[in-house]
mmCIF file of C-alpha atoms in Angstrom:
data_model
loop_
_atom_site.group_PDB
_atom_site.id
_atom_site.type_symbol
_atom_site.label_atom_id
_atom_site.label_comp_id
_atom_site.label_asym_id
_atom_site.label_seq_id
_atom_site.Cartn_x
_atom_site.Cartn_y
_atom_site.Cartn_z
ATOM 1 C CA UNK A 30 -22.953 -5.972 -2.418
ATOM 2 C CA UNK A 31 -24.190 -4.970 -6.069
ATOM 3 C CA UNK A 32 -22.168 -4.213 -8.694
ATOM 4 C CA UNK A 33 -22.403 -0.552 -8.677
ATOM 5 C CA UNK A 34 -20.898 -1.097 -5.069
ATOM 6 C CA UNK A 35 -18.534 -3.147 -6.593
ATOM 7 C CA UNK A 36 -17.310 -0.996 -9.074
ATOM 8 C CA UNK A 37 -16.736 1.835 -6.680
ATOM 9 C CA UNK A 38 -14.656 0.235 -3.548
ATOM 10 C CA UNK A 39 -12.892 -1.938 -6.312
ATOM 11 C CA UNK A 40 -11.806 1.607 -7.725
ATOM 12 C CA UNK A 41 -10.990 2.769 -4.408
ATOM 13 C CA UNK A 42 -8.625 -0.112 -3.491
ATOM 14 C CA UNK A 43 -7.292 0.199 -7.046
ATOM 15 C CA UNK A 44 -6.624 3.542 -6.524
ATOM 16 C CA UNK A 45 -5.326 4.421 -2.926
ATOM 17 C CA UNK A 46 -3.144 1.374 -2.434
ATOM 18 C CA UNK A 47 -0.803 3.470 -4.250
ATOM 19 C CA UNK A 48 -1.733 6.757 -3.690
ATOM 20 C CA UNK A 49 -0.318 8.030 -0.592
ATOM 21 C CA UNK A 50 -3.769 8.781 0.633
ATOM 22 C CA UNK A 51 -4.325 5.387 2.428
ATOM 23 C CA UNK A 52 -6.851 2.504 0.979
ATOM 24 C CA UNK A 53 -7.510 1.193 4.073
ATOM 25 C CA UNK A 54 -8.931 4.908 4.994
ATOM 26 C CA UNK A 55 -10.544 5.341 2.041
ATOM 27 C CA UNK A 56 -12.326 1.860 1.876
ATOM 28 C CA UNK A 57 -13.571 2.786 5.662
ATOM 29 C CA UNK A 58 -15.072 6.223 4.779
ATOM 30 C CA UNK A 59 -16.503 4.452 1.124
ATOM 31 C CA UNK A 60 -18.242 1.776 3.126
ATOM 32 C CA UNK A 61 -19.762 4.571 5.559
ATOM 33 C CA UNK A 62 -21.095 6.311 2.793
ATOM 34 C CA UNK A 63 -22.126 3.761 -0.081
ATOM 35 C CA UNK A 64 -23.494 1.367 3.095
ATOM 36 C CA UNK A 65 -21.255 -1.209 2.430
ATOM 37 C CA UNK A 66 -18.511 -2.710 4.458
ATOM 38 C CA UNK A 67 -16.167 -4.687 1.871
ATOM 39 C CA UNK A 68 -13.434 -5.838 4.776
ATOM 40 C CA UNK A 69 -16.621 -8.157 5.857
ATOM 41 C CA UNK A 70 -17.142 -10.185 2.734
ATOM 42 C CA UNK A 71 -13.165 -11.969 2.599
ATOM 43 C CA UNK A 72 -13.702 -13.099 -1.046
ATOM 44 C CA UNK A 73 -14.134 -9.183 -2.444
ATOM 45 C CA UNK A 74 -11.200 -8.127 -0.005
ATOM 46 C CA UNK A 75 -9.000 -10.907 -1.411
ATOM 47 C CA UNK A 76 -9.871 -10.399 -5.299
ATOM 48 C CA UNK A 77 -9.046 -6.713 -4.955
ATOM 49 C CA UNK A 78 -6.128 -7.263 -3.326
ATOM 50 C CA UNK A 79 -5.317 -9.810 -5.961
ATOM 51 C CA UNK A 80 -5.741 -7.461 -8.535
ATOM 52 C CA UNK A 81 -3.775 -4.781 -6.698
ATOM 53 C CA UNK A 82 -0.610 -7.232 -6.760
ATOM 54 C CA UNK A 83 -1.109 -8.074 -10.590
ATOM 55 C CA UNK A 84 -1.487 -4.247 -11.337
ATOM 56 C CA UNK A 85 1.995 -3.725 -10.029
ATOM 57 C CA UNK A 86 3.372 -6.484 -11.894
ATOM 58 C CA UNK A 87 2.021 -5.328 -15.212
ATOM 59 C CA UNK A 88 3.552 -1.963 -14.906
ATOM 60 C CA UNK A 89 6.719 -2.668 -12.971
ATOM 61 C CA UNK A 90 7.144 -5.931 -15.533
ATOM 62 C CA UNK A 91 10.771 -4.924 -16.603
ATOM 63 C CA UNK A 92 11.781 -4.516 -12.705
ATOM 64 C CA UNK A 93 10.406 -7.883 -12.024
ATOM 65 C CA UNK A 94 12.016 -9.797 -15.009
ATOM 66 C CA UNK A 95 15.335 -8.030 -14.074
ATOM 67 C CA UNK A 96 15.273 -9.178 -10.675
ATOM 68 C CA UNK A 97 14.447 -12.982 -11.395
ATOM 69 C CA UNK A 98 17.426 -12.504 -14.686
ATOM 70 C CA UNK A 99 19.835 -12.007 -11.527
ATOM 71 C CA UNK A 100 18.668 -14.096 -9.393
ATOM 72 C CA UNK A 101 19.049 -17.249 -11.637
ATOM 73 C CA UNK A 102 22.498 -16.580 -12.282
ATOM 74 C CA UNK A 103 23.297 -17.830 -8.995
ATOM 75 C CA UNK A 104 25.605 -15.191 -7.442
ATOM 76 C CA UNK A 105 25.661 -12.038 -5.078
ATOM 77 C CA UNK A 106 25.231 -9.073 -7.364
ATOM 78 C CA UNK A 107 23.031 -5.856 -8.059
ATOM 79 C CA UNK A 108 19.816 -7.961 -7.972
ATOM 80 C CA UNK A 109 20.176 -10.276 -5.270
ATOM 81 C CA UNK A 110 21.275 -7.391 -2.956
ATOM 82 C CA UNK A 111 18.101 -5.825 -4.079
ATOM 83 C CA UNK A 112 15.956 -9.260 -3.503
ATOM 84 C CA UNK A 113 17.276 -9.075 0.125
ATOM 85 C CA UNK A 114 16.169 -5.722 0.662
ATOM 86 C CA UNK A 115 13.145 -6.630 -0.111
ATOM 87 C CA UNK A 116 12.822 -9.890 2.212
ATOM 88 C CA UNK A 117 14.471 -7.183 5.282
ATOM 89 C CA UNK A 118 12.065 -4.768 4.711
ATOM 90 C CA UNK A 119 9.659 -7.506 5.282
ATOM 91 C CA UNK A 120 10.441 -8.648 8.760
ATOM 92 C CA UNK A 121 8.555 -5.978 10.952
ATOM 93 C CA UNK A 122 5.147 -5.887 8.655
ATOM 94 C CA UNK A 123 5.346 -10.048 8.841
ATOM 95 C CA UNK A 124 5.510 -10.012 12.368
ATOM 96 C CA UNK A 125 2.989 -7.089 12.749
ATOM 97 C CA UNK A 126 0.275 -8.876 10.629
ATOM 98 C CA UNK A 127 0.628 -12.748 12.400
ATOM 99 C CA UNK A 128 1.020 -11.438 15.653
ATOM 100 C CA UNK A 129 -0.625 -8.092 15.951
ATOM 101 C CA UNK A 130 -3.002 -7.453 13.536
ATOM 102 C CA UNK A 131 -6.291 -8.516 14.927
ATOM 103 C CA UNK A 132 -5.044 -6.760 18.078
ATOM 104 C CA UNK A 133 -4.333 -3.647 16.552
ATOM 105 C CA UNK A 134 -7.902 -3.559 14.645
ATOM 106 C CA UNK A 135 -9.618 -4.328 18.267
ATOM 107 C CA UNK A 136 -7.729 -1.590 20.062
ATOM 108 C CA UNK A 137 -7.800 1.011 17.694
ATOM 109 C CA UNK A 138 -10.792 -0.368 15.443
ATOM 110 C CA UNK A 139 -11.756 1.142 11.815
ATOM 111 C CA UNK A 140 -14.006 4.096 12.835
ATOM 112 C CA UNK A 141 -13.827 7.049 11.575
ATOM 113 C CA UNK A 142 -12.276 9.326 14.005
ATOM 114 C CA UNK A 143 -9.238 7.011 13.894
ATOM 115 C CA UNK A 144 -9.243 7.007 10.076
ATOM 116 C CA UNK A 145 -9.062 10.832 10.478
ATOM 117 C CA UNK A 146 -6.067 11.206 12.958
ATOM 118 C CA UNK A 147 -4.071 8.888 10.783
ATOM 119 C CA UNK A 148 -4.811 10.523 7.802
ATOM 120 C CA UNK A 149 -3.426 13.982 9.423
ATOM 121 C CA UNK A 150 -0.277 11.876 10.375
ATOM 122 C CA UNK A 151 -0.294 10.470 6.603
ATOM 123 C CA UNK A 152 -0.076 14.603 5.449
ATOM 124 C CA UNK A 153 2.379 15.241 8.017
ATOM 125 C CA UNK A 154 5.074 12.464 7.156
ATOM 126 C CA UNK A 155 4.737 13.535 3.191
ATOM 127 C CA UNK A 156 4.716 17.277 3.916
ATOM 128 C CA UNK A 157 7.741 16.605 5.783
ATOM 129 C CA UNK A 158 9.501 14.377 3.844
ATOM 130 C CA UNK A 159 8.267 17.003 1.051
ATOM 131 C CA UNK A 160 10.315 20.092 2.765
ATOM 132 C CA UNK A 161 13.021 17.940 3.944
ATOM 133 C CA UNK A 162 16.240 17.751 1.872
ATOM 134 C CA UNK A 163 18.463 15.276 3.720
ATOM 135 C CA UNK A 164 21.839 14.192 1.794
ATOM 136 C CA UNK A 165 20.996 11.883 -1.410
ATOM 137 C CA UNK A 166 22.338 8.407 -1.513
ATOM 138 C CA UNK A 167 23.279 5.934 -4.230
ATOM 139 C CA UNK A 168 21.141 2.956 -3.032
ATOM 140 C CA UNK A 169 19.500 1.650 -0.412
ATOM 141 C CA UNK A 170 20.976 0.540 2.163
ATOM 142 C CA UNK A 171 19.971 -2.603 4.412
ATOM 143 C CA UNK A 172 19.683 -0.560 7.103
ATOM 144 C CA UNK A 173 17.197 1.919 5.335
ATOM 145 C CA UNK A 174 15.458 -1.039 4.115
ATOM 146 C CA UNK A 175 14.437 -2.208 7.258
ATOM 147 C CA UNK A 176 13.910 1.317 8.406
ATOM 148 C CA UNK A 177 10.894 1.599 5.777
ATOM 149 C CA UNK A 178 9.838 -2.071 6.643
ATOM 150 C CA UNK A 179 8.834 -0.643 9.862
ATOM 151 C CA UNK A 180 7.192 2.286 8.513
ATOM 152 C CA UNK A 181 4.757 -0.494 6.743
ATOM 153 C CA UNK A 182 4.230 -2.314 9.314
ATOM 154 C CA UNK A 183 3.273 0.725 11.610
ATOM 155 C CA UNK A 184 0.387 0.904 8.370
ATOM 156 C CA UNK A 185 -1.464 -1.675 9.517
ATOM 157 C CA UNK A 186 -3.052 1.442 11.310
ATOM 158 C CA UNK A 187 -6.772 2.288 9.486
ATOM 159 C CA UNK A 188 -5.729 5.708 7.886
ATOM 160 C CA UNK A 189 -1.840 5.346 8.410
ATOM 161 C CA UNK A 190 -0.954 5.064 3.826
ATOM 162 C CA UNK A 191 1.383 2.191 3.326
ATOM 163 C CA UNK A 192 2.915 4.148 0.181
ATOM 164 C CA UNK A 193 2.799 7.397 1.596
ATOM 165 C CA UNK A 194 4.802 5.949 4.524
ATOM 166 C CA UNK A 195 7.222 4.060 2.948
ATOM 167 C CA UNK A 196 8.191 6.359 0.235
ATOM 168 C CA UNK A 197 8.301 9.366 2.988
ATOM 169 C CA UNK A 198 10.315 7.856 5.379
ATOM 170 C CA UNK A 199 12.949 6.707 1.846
ATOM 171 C CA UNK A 200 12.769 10.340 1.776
ATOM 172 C CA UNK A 201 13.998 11.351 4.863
ATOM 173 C CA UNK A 202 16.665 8.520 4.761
ATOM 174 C CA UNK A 203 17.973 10.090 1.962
ATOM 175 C CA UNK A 204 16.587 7.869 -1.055
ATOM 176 C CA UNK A 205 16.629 8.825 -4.266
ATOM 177 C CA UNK A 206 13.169 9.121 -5.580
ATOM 178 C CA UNK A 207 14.048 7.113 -8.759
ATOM 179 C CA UNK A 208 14.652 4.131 -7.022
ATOM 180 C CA UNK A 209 12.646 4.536 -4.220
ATOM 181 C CA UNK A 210 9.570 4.931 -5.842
ATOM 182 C CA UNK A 211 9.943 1.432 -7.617
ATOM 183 C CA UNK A 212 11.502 -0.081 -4.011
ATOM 184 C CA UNK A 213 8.501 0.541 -2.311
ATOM 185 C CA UNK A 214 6.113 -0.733 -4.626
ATOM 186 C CA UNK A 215 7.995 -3.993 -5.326
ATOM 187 C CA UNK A 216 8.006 -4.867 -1.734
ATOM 188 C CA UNK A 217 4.738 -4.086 -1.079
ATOM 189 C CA UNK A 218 4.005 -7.340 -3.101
ATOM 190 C CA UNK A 219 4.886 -10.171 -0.305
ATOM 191 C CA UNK A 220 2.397 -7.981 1.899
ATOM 192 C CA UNK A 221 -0.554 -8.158 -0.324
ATOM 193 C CA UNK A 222 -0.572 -11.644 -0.933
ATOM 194 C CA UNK A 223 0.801 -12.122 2.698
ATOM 195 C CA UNK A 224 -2.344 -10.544 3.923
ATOM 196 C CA UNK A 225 -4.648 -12.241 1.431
ATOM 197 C CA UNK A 226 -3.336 -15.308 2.480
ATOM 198 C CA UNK A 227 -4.623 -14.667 6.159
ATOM 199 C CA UNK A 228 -8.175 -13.254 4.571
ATOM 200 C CA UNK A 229 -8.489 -16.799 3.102
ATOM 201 C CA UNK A 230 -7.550 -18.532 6.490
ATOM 202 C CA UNK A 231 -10.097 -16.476 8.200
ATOM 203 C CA UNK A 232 -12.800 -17.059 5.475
ATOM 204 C CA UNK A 233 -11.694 -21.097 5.735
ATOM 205 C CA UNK A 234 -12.079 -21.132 9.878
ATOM 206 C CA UNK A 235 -15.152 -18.486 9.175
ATOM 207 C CA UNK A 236 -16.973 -21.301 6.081
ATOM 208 C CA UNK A 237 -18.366 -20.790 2.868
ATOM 209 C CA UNK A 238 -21.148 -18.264 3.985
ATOM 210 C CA UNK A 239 -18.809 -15.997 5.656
ATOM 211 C CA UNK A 240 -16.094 -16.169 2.655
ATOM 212 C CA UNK A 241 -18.887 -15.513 0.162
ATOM 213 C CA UNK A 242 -21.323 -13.373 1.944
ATOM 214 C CA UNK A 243 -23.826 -11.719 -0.308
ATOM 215 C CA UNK A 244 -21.849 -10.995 -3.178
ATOM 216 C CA UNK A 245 -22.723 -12.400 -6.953
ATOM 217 C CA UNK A 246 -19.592 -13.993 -9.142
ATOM 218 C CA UNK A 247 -20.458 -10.880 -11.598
ATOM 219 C CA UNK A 248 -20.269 -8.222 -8.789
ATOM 220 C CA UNK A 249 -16.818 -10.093 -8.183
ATOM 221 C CA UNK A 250 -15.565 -9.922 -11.238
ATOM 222 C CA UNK A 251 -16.247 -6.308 -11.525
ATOM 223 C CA UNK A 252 -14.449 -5.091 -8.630
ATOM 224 C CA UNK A 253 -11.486 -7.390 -9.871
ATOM 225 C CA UNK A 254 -11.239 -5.838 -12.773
ATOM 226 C CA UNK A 255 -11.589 -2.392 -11.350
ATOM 227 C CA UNK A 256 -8.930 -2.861 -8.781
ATOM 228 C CA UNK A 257 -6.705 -3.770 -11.381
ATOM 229 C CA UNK A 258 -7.389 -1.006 -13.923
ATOM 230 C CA UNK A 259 -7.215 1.379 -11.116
ATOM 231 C CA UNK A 260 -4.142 -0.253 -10.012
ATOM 232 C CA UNK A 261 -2.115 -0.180 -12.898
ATOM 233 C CA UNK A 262 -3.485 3.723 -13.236
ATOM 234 C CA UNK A 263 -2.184 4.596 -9.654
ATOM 235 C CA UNK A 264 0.844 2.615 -9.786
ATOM 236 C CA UNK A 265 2.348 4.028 -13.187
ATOM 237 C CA UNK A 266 1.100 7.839 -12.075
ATOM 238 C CA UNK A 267 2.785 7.277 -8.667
ATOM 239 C CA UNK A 268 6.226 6.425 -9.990
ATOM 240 C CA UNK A 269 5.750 9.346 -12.119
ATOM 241 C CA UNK A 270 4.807 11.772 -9.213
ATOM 242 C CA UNK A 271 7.400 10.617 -6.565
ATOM 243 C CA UNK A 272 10.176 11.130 -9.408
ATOM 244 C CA UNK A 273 8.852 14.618 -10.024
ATOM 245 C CA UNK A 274 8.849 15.402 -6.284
ATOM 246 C CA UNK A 275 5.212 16.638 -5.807
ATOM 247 C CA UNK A 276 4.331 14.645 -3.013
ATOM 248 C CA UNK A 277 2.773 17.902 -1.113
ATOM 249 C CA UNK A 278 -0.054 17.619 -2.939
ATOM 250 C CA UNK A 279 -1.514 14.488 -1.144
ATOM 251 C CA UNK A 280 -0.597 15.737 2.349
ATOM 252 C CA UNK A 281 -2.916 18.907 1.396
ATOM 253 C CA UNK A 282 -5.475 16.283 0.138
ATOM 254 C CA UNK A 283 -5.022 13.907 3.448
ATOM 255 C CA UNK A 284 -5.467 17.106 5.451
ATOM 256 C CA UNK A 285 -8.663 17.848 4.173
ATOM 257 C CA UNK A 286 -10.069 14.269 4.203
ATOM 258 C CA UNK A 287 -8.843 14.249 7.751
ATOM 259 C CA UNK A 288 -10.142 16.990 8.980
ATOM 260 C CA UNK A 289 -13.601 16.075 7.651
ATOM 261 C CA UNK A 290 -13.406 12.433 8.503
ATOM 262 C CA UNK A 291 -12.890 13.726 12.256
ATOM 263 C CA UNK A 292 -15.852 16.062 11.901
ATOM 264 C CA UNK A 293 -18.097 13.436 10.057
ATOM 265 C CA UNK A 294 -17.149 10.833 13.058
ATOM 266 C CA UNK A 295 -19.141 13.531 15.634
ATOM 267 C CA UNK A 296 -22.492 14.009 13.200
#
């Protein structure tokens, strides 16, 4: 992997972790076409990953210090409810990815046609969600947080967005988009590292030259810095966009990318 390659799949992951367009998708159709498969060299997939999780801190900064202000006070209140949220909406995407994500990826596998289906079921849960108008609650709910825990975990699915899911399915529940767009970002966190945490078992069981593969420190450090710049791009547009409602936008875009993907799987 050069550093033109680099560059590009670093701005992909930067970009469609957030997006509700799917990275995982995206990464699979930019490896098809640049020639590259990133998901095979663990070091790359764990620095842009990395990067992805520092992006979100950046830009949700005031979130994060208000959570940890609560939580050191030592007592049930706003943010503690909302640090247990978090840790339910967690249980169905931890047990997917011990248990059932290398099963998942040899059942289904990354290919394209895949990619495309789940994309089309990306643009239908957001076009839904988009037309939808349940009734709007105050917070969320335990209940509703576990709800869109499972609709992350059923992301592990090559196409399937993890932001596009979550923040649909808050939709449907009723969620306002203020808070939900902030909710689903912060909880994506534990994932991230969750699932760079495996990456760097595998590469340890897997040795150096699997970890490393053929990719230089520089060609590292740009897609590092990529991911992150794209990151903290997505991640502050995204709040933005899911506040203003305009979420139909992407399901028209993961139409079209699914459509083709499907197409481009038979050439």
């Amino acid at each position: 992997m050069n550093e033109l390659q680099a560059l590009l799949l670093g701005i992909i992951q930067g970009l469609t972790e957030y997006l509700p367009v799917s990275s995982s998708g995206h990464l699979a159709i930019g490896a098809y076409l640049f020639g590259v498969d990133g998901e095979e060299n663990l070091t790359f997939t764990v620095a842009v990953h990395v990067a992805t999780v520092l992006s979100t801190l950046v830009i949700l900064w005031k979130e994060v210090v208000w959570i940890f202000n609560g939580l050191f006070k030592m007592k049930m209140n706003d943010e503690t409810r909302y640090v247990l949220n978090i840790i339910v909406s967690m249980i169905p995407v931890g047990i997917v990815g011990v248990f059932f994500k290398d099963y998942v990826e040899e059942v289904f596998g990354s290919g394209l046609f895949i990619v495309g289906c789940m994309l089309l079921v990306t643009a239908s849960l957001l076009a839904f969600s988009y037309y939808a108008k349940p009734r709007q609650k105050e917070e969320i709910s335990v209940r509703d947080a576990f709800i869109i825990g499972l609709a992350q975990a059923a992301a592990v699915m090559p196409g399937l967005s993890r932001s596009g899911s979550t923040i649909a399915t808050g939709l449907l529940l009723g969620n306002k988009k203020e808070k939900l767009a902030q909710f689903s970002f912060l909880m994506v966190i534990p994932p991230i590292l969750g699932e760079a945490l495996l990456d760097v078992v595998k590469a340890a069981k897997g040795g150096a030259e699997a970890a490393v593969g053929d990719i230089s420190l520089t060609a590292l450090a740009v897609g590092f810095v990529a991911a992150f710049v794209a990151g903290c791009l997505a991640c502050k547009w995204m709040v933005n966009i899911v506040k203003k409602g305009k979420l139909v936008y992407f399901a028209i875009y993961c139409a079209i990318v699914g459509v083709l993907t499907i197409i481009g799987s038979f050439i």
